[in-house]
mmCIF file of C-alpha atoms and ligand atoms in Angstrom:
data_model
loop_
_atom_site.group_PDB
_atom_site.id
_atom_site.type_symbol
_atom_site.label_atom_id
_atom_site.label_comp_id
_atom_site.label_asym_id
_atom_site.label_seq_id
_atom_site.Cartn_x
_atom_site.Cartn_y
_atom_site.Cartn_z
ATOM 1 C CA UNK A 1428 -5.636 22.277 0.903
ATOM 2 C CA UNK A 1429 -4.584 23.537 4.401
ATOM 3 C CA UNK A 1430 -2.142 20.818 5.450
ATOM 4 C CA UNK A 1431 1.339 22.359 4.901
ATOM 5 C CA UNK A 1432 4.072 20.034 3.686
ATOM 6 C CA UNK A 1433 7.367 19.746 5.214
ATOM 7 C CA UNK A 1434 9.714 19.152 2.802
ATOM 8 C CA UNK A 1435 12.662 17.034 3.066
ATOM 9 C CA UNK A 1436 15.254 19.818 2.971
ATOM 10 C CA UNK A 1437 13.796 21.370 5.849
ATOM 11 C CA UNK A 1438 12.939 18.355 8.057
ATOM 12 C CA UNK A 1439 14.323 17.902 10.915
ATOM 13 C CA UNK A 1440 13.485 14.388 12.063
ATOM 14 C CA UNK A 1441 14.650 13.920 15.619
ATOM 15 C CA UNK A 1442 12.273 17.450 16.493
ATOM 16 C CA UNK A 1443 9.525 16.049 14.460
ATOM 17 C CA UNK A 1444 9.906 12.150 16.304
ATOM 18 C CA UNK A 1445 9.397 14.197 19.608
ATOM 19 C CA UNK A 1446 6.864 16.519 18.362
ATOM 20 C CA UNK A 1447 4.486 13.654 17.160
ATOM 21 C CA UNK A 1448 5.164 11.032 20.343
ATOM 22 C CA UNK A 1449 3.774 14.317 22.474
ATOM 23 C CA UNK A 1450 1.275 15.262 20.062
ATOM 24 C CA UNK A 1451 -0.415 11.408 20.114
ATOM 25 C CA UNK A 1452 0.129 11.080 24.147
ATOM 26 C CA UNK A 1453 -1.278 14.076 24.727
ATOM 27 C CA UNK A 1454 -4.196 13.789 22.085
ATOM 28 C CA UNK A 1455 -4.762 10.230 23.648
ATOM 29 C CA UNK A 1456 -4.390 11.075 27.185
ATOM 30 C CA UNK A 1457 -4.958 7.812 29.286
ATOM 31 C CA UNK A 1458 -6.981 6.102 26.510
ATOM 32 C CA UNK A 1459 -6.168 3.304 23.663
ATOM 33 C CA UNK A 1460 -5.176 3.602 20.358
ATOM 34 C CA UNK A 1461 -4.554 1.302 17.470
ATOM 35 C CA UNK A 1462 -3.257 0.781 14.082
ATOM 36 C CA UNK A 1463 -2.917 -1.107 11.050
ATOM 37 C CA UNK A 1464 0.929 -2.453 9.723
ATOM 38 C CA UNK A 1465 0.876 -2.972 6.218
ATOM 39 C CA UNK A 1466 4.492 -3.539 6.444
ATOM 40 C CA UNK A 1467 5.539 -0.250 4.249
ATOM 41 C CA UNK A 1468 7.088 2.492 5.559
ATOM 42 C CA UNK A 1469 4.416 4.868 6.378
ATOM 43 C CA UNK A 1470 2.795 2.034 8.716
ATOM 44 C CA UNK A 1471 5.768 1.205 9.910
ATOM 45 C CA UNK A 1472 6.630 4.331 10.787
ATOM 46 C CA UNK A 1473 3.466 4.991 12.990
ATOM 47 C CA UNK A 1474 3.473 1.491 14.228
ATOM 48 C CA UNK A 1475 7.287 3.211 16.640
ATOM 49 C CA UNK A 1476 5.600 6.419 16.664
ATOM 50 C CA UNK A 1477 2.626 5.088 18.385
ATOM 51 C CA UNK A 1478 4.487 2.922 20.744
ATOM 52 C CA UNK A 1479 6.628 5.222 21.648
ATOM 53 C CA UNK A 1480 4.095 7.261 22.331
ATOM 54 C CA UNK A 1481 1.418 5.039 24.183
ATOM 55 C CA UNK A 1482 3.113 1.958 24.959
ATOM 56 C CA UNK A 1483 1.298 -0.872 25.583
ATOM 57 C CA UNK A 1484 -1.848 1.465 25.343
ATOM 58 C CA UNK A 1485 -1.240 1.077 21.552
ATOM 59 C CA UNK A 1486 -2.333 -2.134 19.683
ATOM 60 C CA UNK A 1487 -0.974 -3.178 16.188
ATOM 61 C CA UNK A 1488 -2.794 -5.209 13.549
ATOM 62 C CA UNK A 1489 -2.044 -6.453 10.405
ATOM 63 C CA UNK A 1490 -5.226 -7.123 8.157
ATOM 64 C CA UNK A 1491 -5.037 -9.779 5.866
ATOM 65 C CA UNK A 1492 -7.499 -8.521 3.256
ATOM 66 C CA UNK A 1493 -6.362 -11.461 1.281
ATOM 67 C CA UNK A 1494 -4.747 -8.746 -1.089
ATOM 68 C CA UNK A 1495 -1.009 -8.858 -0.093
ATOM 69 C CA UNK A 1496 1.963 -10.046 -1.803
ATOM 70 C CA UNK A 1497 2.979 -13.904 -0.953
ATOM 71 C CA UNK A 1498 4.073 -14.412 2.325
ATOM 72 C CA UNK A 1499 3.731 -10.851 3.512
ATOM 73 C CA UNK A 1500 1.442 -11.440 6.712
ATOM 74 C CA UNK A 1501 4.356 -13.730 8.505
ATOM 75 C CA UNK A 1502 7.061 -11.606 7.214
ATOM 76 C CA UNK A 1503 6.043 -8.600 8.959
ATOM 77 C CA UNK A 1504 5.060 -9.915 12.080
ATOM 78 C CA UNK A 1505 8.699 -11.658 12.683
ATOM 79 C CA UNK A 1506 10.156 -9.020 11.549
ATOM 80 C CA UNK A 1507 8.548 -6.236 14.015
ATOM 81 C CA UNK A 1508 8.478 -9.558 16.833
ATOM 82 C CA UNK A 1509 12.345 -9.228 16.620
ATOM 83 C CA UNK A 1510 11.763 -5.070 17.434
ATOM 84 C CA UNK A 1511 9.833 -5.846 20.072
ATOM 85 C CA UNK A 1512 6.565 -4.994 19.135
ATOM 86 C CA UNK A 1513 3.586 -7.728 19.224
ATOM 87 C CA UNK A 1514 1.459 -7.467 15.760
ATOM 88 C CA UNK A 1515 -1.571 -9.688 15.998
ATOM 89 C CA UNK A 1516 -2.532 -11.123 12.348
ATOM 90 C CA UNK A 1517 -6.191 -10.575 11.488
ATOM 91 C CA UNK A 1518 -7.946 -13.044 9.037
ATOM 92 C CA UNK A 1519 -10.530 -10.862 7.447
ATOM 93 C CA UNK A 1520 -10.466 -12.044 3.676
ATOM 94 C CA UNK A 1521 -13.980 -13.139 3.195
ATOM 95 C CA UNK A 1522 -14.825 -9.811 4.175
ATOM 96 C CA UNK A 1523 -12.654 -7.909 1.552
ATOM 97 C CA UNK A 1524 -13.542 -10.222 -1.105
ATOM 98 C CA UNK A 1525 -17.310 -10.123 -0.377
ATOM 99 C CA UNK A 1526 -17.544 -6.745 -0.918
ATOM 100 C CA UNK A 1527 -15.607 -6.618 -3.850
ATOM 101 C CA UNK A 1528 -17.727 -9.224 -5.806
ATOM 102 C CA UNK A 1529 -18.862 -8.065 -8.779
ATOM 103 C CA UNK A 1530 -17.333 -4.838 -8.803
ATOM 104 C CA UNK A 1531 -15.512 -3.445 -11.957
ATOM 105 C CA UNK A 1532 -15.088 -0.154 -11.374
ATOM 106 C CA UNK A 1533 -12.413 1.624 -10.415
ATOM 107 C CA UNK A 1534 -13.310 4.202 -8.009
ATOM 108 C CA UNK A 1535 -15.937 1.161 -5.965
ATOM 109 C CA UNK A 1536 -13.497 -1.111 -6.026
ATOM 110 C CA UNK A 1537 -11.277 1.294 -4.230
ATOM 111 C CA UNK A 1538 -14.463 2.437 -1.644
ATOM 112 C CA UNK A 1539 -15.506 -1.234 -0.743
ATOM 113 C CA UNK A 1540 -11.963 -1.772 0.039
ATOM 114 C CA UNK A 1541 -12.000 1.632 2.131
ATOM 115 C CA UNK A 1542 -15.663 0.315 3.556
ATOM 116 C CA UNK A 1543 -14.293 -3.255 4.327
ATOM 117 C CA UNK A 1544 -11.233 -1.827 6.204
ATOM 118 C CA UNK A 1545 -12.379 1.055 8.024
ATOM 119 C CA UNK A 1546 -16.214 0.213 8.762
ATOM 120 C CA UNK A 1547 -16.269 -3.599 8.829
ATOM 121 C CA UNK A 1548 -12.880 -5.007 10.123
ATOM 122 C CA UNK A 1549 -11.391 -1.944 12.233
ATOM 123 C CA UNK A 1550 -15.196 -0.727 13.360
ATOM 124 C CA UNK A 1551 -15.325 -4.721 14.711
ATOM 125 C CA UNK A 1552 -11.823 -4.360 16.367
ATOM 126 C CA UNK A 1553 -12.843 -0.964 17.944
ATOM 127 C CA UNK A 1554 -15.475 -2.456 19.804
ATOM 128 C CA UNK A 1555 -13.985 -5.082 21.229
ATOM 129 C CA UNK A 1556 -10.757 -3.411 22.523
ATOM 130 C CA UNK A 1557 -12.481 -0.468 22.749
ATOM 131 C CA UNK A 1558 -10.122 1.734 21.334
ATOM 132 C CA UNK A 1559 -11.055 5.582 20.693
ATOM 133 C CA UNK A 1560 -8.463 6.244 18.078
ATOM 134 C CA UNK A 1561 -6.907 4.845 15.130
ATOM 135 C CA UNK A 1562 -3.472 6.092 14.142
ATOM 136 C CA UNK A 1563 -2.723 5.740 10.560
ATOM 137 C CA UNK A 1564 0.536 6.548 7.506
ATOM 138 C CA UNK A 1565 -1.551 8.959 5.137
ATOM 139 C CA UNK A 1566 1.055 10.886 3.732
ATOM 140 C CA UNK A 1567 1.087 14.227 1.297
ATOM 141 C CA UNK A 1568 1.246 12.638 -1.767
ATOM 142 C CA UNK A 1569 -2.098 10.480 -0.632
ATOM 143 C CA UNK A 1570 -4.145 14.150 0.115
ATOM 144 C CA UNK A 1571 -3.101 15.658 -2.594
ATOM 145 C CA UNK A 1572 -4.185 13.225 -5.200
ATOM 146 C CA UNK A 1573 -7.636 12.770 -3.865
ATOM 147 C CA UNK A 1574 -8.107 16.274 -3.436
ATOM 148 C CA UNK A 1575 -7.353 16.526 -6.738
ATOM 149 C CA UNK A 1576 -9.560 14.148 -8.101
ATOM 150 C CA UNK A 1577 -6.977 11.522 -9.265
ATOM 151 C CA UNK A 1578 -7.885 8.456 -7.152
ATOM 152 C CA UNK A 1579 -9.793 7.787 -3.958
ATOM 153 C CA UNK A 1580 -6.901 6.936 -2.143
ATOM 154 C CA UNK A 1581 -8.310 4.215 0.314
ATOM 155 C CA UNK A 1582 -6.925 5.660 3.451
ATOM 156 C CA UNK A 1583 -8.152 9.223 2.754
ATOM 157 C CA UNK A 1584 -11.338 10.036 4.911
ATOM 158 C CA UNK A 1585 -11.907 13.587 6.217
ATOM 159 C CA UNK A 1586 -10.874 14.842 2.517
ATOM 160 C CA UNK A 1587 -13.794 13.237 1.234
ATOM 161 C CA UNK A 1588 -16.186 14.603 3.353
ATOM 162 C CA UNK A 1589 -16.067 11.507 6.023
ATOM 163 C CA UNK A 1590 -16.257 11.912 9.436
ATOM 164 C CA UNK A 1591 -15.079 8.454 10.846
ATOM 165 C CA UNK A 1592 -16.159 8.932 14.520
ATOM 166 C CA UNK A 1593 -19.611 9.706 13.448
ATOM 167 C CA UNK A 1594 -19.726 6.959 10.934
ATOM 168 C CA UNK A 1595 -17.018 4.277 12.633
ATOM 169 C CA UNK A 1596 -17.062 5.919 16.365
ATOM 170 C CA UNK A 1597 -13.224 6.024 16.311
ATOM 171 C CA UNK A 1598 -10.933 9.216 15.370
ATOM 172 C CA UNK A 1599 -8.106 9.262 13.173
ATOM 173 C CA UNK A 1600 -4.806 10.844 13.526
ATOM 174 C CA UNK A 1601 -1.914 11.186 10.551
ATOM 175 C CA UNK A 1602 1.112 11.892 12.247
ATOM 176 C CA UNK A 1603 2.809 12.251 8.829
ATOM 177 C CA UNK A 1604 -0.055 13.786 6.782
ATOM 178 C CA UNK A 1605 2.910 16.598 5.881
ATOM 179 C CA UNK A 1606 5.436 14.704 4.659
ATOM 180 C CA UNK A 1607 6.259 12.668 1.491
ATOM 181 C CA UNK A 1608 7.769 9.898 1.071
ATOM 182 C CA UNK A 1609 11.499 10.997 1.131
ATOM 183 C CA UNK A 1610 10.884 11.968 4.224
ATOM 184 C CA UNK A 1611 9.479 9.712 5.839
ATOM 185 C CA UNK A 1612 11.898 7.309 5.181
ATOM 186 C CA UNK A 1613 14.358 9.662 6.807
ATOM 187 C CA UNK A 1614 12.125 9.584 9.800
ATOM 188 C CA UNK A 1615 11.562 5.902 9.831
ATOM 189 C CA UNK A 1616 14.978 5.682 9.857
ATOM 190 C CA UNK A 1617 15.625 7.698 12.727
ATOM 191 C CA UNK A 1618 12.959 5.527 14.385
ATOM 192 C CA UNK A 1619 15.516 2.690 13.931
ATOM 193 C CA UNK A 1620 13.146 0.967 11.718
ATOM 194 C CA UNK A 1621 15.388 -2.032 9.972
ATOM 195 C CA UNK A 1622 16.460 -0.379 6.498
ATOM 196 C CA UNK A 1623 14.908 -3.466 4.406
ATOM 197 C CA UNK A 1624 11.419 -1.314 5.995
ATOM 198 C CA UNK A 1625 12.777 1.702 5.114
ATOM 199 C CA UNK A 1626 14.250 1.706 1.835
ATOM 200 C CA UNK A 1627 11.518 -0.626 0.400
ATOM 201 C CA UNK A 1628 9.122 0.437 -2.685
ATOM 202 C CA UNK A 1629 5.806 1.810 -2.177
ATOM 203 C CA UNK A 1630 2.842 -0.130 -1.879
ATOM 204 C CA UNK A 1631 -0.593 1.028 -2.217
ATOM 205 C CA UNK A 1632 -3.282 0.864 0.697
ATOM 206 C CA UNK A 1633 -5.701 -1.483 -1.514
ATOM 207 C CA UNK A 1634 -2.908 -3.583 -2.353
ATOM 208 C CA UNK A 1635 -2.538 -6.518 -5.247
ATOM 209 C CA UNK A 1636 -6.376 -5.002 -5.981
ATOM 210 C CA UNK A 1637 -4.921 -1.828 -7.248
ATOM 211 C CA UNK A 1638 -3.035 -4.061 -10.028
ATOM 212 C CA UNK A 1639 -6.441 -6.201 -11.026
ATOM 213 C CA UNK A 1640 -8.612 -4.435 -13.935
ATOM 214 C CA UNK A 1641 -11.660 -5.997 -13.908
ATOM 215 C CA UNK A 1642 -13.326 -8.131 -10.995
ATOM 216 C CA UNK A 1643 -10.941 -9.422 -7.752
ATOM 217 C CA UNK A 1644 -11.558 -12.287 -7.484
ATOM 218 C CA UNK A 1645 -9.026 -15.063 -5.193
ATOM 219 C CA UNK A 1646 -8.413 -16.297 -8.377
ATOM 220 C CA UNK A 1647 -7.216 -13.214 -9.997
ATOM 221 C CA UNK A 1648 -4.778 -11.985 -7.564
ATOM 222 C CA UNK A 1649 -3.423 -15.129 -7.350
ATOM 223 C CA UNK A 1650 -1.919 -14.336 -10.889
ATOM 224 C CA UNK A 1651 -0.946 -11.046 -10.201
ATOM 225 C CA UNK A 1652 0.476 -12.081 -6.967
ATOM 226 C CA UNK A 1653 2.387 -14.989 -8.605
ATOM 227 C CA UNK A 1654 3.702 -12.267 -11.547
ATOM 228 C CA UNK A 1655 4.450 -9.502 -8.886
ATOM 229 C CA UNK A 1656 6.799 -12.162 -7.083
ATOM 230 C CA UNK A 1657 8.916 -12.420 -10.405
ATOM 231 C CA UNK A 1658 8.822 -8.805 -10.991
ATOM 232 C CA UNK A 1659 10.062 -8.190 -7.971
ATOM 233 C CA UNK A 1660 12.702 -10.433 -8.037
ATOM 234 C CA UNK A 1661 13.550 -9.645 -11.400
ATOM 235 C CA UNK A 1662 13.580 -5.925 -10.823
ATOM 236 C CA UNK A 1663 15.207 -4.884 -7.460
ATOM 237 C CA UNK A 1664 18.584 -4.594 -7.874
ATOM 238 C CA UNK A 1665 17.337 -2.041 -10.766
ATOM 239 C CA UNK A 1666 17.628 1.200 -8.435
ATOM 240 C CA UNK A 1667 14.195 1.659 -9.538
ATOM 241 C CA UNK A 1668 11.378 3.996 -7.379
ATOM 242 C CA UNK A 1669 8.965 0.988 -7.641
ATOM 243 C CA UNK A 1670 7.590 -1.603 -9.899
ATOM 244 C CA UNK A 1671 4.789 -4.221 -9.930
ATOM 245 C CA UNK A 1672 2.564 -6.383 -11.782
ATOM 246 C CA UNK A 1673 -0.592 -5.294 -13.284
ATOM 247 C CA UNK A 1674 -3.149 -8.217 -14.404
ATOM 248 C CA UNK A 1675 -5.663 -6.985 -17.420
ATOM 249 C CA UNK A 1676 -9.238 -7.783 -18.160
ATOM 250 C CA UNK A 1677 -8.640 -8.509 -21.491
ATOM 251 C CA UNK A 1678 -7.529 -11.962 -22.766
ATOM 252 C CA UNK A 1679 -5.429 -11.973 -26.328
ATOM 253 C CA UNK A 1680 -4.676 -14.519 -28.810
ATOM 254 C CA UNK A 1681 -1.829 -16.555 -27.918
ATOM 255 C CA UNK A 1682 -0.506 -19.892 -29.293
ATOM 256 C CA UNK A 1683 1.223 -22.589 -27.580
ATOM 257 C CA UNK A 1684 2.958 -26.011 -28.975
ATOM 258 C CA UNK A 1685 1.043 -24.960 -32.406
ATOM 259 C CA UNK A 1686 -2.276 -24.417 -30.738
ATOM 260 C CA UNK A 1687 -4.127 -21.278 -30.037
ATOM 261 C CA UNK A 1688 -4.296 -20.171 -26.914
ATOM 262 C CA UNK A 1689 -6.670 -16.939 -25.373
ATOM 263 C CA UNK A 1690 -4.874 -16.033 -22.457
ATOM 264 C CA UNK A 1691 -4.070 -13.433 -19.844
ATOM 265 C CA UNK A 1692 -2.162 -10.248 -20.202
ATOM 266 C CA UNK A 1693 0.032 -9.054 -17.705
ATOM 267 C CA UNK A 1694 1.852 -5.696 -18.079
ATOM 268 C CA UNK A 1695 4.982 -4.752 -15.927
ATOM 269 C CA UNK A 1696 5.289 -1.008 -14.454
ATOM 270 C CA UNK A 1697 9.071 0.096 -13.580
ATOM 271 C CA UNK A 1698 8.880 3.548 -12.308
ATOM 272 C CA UNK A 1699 11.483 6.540 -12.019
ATOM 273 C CA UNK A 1700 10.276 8.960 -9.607
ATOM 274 C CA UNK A 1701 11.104 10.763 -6.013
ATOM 275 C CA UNK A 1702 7.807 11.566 -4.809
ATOM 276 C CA UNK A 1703 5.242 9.344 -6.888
ATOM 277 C CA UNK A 1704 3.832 12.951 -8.261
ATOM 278 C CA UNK A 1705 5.533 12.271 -11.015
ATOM 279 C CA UNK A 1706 6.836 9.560 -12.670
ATOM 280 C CA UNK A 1707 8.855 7.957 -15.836
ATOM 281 C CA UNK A 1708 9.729 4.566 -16.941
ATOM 282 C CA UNK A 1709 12.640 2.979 -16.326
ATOM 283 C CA UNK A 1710 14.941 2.018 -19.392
ATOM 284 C CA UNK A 1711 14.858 -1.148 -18.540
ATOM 285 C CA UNK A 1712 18.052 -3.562 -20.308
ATOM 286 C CA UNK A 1713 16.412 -5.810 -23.283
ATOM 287 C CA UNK A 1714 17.892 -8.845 -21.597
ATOM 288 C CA UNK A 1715 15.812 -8.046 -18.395
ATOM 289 C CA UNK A 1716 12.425 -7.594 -20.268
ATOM 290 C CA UNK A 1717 12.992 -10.541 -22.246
ATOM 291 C CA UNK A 1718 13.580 -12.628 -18.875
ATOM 292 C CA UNK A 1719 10.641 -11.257 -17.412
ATOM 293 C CA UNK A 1720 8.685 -12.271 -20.225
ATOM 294 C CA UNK A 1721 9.827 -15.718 -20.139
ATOM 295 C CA UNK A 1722 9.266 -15.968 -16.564
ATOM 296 C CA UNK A 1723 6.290 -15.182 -16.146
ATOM 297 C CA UNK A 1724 4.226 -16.919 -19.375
ATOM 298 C CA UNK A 1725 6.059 -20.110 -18.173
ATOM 299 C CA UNK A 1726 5.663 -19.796 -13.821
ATOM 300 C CA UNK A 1727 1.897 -18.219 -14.125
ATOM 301 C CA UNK A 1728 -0.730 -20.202 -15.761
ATOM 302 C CA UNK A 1729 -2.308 -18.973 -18.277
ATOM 303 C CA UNK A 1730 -0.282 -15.900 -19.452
ATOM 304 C CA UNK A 1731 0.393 -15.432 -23.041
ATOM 305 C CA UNK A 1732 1.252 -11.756 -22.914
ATOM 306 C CA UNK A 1733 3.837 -9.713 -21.354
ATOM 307 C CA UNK A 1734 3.822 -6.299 -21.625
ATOM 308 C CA UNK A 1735 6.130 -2.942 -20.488
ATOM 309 C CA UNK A 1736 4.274 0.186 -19.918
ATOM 310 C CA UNK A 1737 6.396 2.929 -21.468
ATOM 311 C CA UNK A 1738 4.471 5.843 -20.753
ATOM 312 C CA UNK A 1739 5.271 8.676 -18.209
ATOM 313 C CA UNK A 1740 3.105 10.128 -15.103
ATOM 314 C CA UNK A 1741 0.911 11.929 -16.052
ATOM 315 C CA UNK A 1742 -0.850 10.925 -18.065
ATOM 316 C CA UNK A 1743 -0.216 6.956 -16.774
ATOM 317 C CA UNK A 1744 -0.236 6.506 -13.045
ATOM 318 C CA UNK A 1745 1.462 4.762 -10.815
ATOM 319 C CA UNK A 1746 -0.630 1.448 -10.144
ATOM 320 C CA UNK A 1747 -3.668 0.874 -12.544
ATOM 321 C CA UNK A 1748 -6.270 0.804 -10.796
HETATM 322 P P1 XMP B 1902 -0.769 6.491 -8.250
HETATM 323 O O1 XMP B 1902 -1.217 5.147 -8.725
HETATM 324 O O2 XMP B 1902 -1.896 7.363 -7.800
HETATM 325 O O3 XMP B 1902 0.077 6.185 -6.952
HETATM 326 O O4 XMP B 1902 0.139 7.171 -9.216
HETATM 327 C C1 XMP B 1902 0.916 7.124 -6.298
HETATM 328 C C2 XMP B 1902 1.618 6.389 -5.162
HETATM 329 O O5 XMP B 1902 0.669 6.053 -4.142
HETATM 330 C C3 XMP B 1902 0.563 4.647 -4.008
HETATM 331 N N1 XMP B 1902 -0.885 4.401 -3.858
HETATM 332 C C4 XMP B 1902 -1.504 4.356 -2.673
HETATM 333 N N2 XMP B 1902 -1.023 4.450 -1.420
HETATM 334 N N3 XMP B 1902 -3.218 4.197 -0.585
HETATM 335 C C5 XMP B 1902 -1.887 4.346 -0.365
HETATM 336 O O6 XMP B 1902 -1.464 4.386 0.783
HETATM 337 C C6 XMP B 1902 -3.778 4.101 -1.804
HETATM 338 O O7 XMP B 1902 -4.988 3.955 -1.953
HETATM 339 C C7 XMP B 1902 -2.856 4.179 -2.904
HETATM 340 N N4 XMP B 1902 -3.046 4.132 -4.244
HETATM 341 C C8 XMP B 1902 -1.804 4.280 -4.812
HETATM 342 C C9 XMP B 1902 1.164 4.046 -5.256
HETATM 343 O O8 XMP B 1902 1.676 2.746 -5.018
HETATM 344 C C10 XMP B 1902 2.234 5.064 -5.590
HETATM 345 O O9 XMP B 1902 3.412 4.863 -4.837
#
């Protein structure tokens, strides 16, 4: 891999801020460039980078892919409207679930989301703004784990052999394709970012998808959507690195008011961890677990099981898809 990390210790943000603003003005001289806000840090980091850097030559989007968690879309665009920076909302969930009918697999799932975004809804946008460049949050951790051969991470292109002007007729830039995490929240913070953006968990590129085994279906992330909202309620004043909701294919026995019931499984992920390399549970109280458990196979239809994953990274990772 010949990107060099900058590690956290050795950042210094204020000369990288300046650094990167030049590096995208000069890269996209007098021409436009856009990006996608997912509302985590990484995007929202680029989203001031960009602007800082282009002005209104830069145009931010968010995608609905019909994949986020409830009431995401709105939040994020008040939230950067107060910064004063205009995100328009795009509607493209037909597209994203289209192309993920009928898939099971892992590894597709995760390329017709990559298609969907990069090919179908930002190829679309491209063209009619006609925008040469797309700035985008791939960070370290994101390279490294395709490269190795862990997941297609969605957002990773020119590691996998893509070249998106020849296939999507846009370039890409990664401002902060050297840094982890850590430090990009130190840079986001320097970019005055509010610190509800910055100090928020991760969240992965193909969203509540990467928590569905099986098909995605509307249907099905509507559960895990539903379970990640009481997950996250439940678990953020734990300290924790991240944690989420993960909906299985398999139903189990389960019995309600003396009858059976075959229901859904969902199994909760609390992680320890700095970088997302590497990961542990968190020891999560009893009396937590047991009100998660309650929660959610009485506020989700259809649950009977509630499960805590209590294995470490490797071999388990992060989301499980
Ligand atoms: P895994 O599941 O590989 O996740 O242990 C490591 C970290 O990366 C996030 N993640 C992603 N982030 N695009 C992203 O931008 C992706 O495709 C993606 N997949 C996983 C995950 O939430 C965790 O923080």
């Amino acid at each position: 891999m010949d990107i060099k990390e900058i590690r956290l210790e050795e950042l210094d943000t204020e000369k990288f801020i300046t650094e990167k603003i030049e590096e995208i003005s000069s890269i996209v001289g007098d021409g436009l460039a856009i990006n996608a806000l997912s509302g985590g840090v990484d995007s929202s980091a680029v989203t001031m980078l960009g602007h800082r850097a282009l002005g209104d030559r830069f145009k931010t989007y968010f995608i609905d892919n019909g994949l986020m968690r409830r009431g995401e879309p709105e939040y994020i665009v008040s939230l950067f409207k107060e910064m004063g920076v205009t995100v328009e909302l795009v509607h493209a969930e037909k597209t994203f679930f289209d192309a993920l009918k009928g898939q099971t697999d892992p590894e597709q799932k995760r390329e017709a989301i990559t298609r969907s975004f990069y090919k179908d809804v930002f190829g679309e946008l491209v063209r009619q703004i006609g925008a040469k460049y797309l700035l985008q949050g791939t960070n370290y951790t994101d390279i490294e784990e395709t490269v190795a051969g862990i997941k297609r991470q969605h957002n990773i292109l020119e590691q996998l052999g893509i070249d998106p002007e020849a296939m999507y007729g846009y370039r890409v830039l990664e401002p902060l394709i050297q840094l982890r995490k850590s430090a990009i929240r130190e840079v986001a913070k320097a970019l005055r970012i509010p610190k509800e953006i910055c100090n928020r968990p991760p969240f992965p590129g193909p969203a509540l998808a990467a928590r569905v085994i099986g098909e995605v279906t509307p249907e099905r992330v509507k559960i895990v959507r539903d379970a990640t909202n009481i997950v996250e309620q439940e678990l953020s004043d734990m300290g924790a690195f991240q944690y989420l909701a993960v909906l299985h294919e398999d139903k189990v026995t389960g019995v309600r008011e003396g009858k059976r019931d075959y229901g859904l499984q969902i199994e909760v992920r609390c992680w320890e961890s700095t970088d997302a390399k590497i990961g542990s549970p968190t020891r999560l109280p009893h009396d937590v677990l047991d009100r998660l458990a309650e929660r959610v196979t009485t506020e989700v239809p259809g649950v009977v099981s509630v499960t805590y994953n209590i294995t470490k990274k490797p071999p388990s990772t992060i989301e499980a898809v």
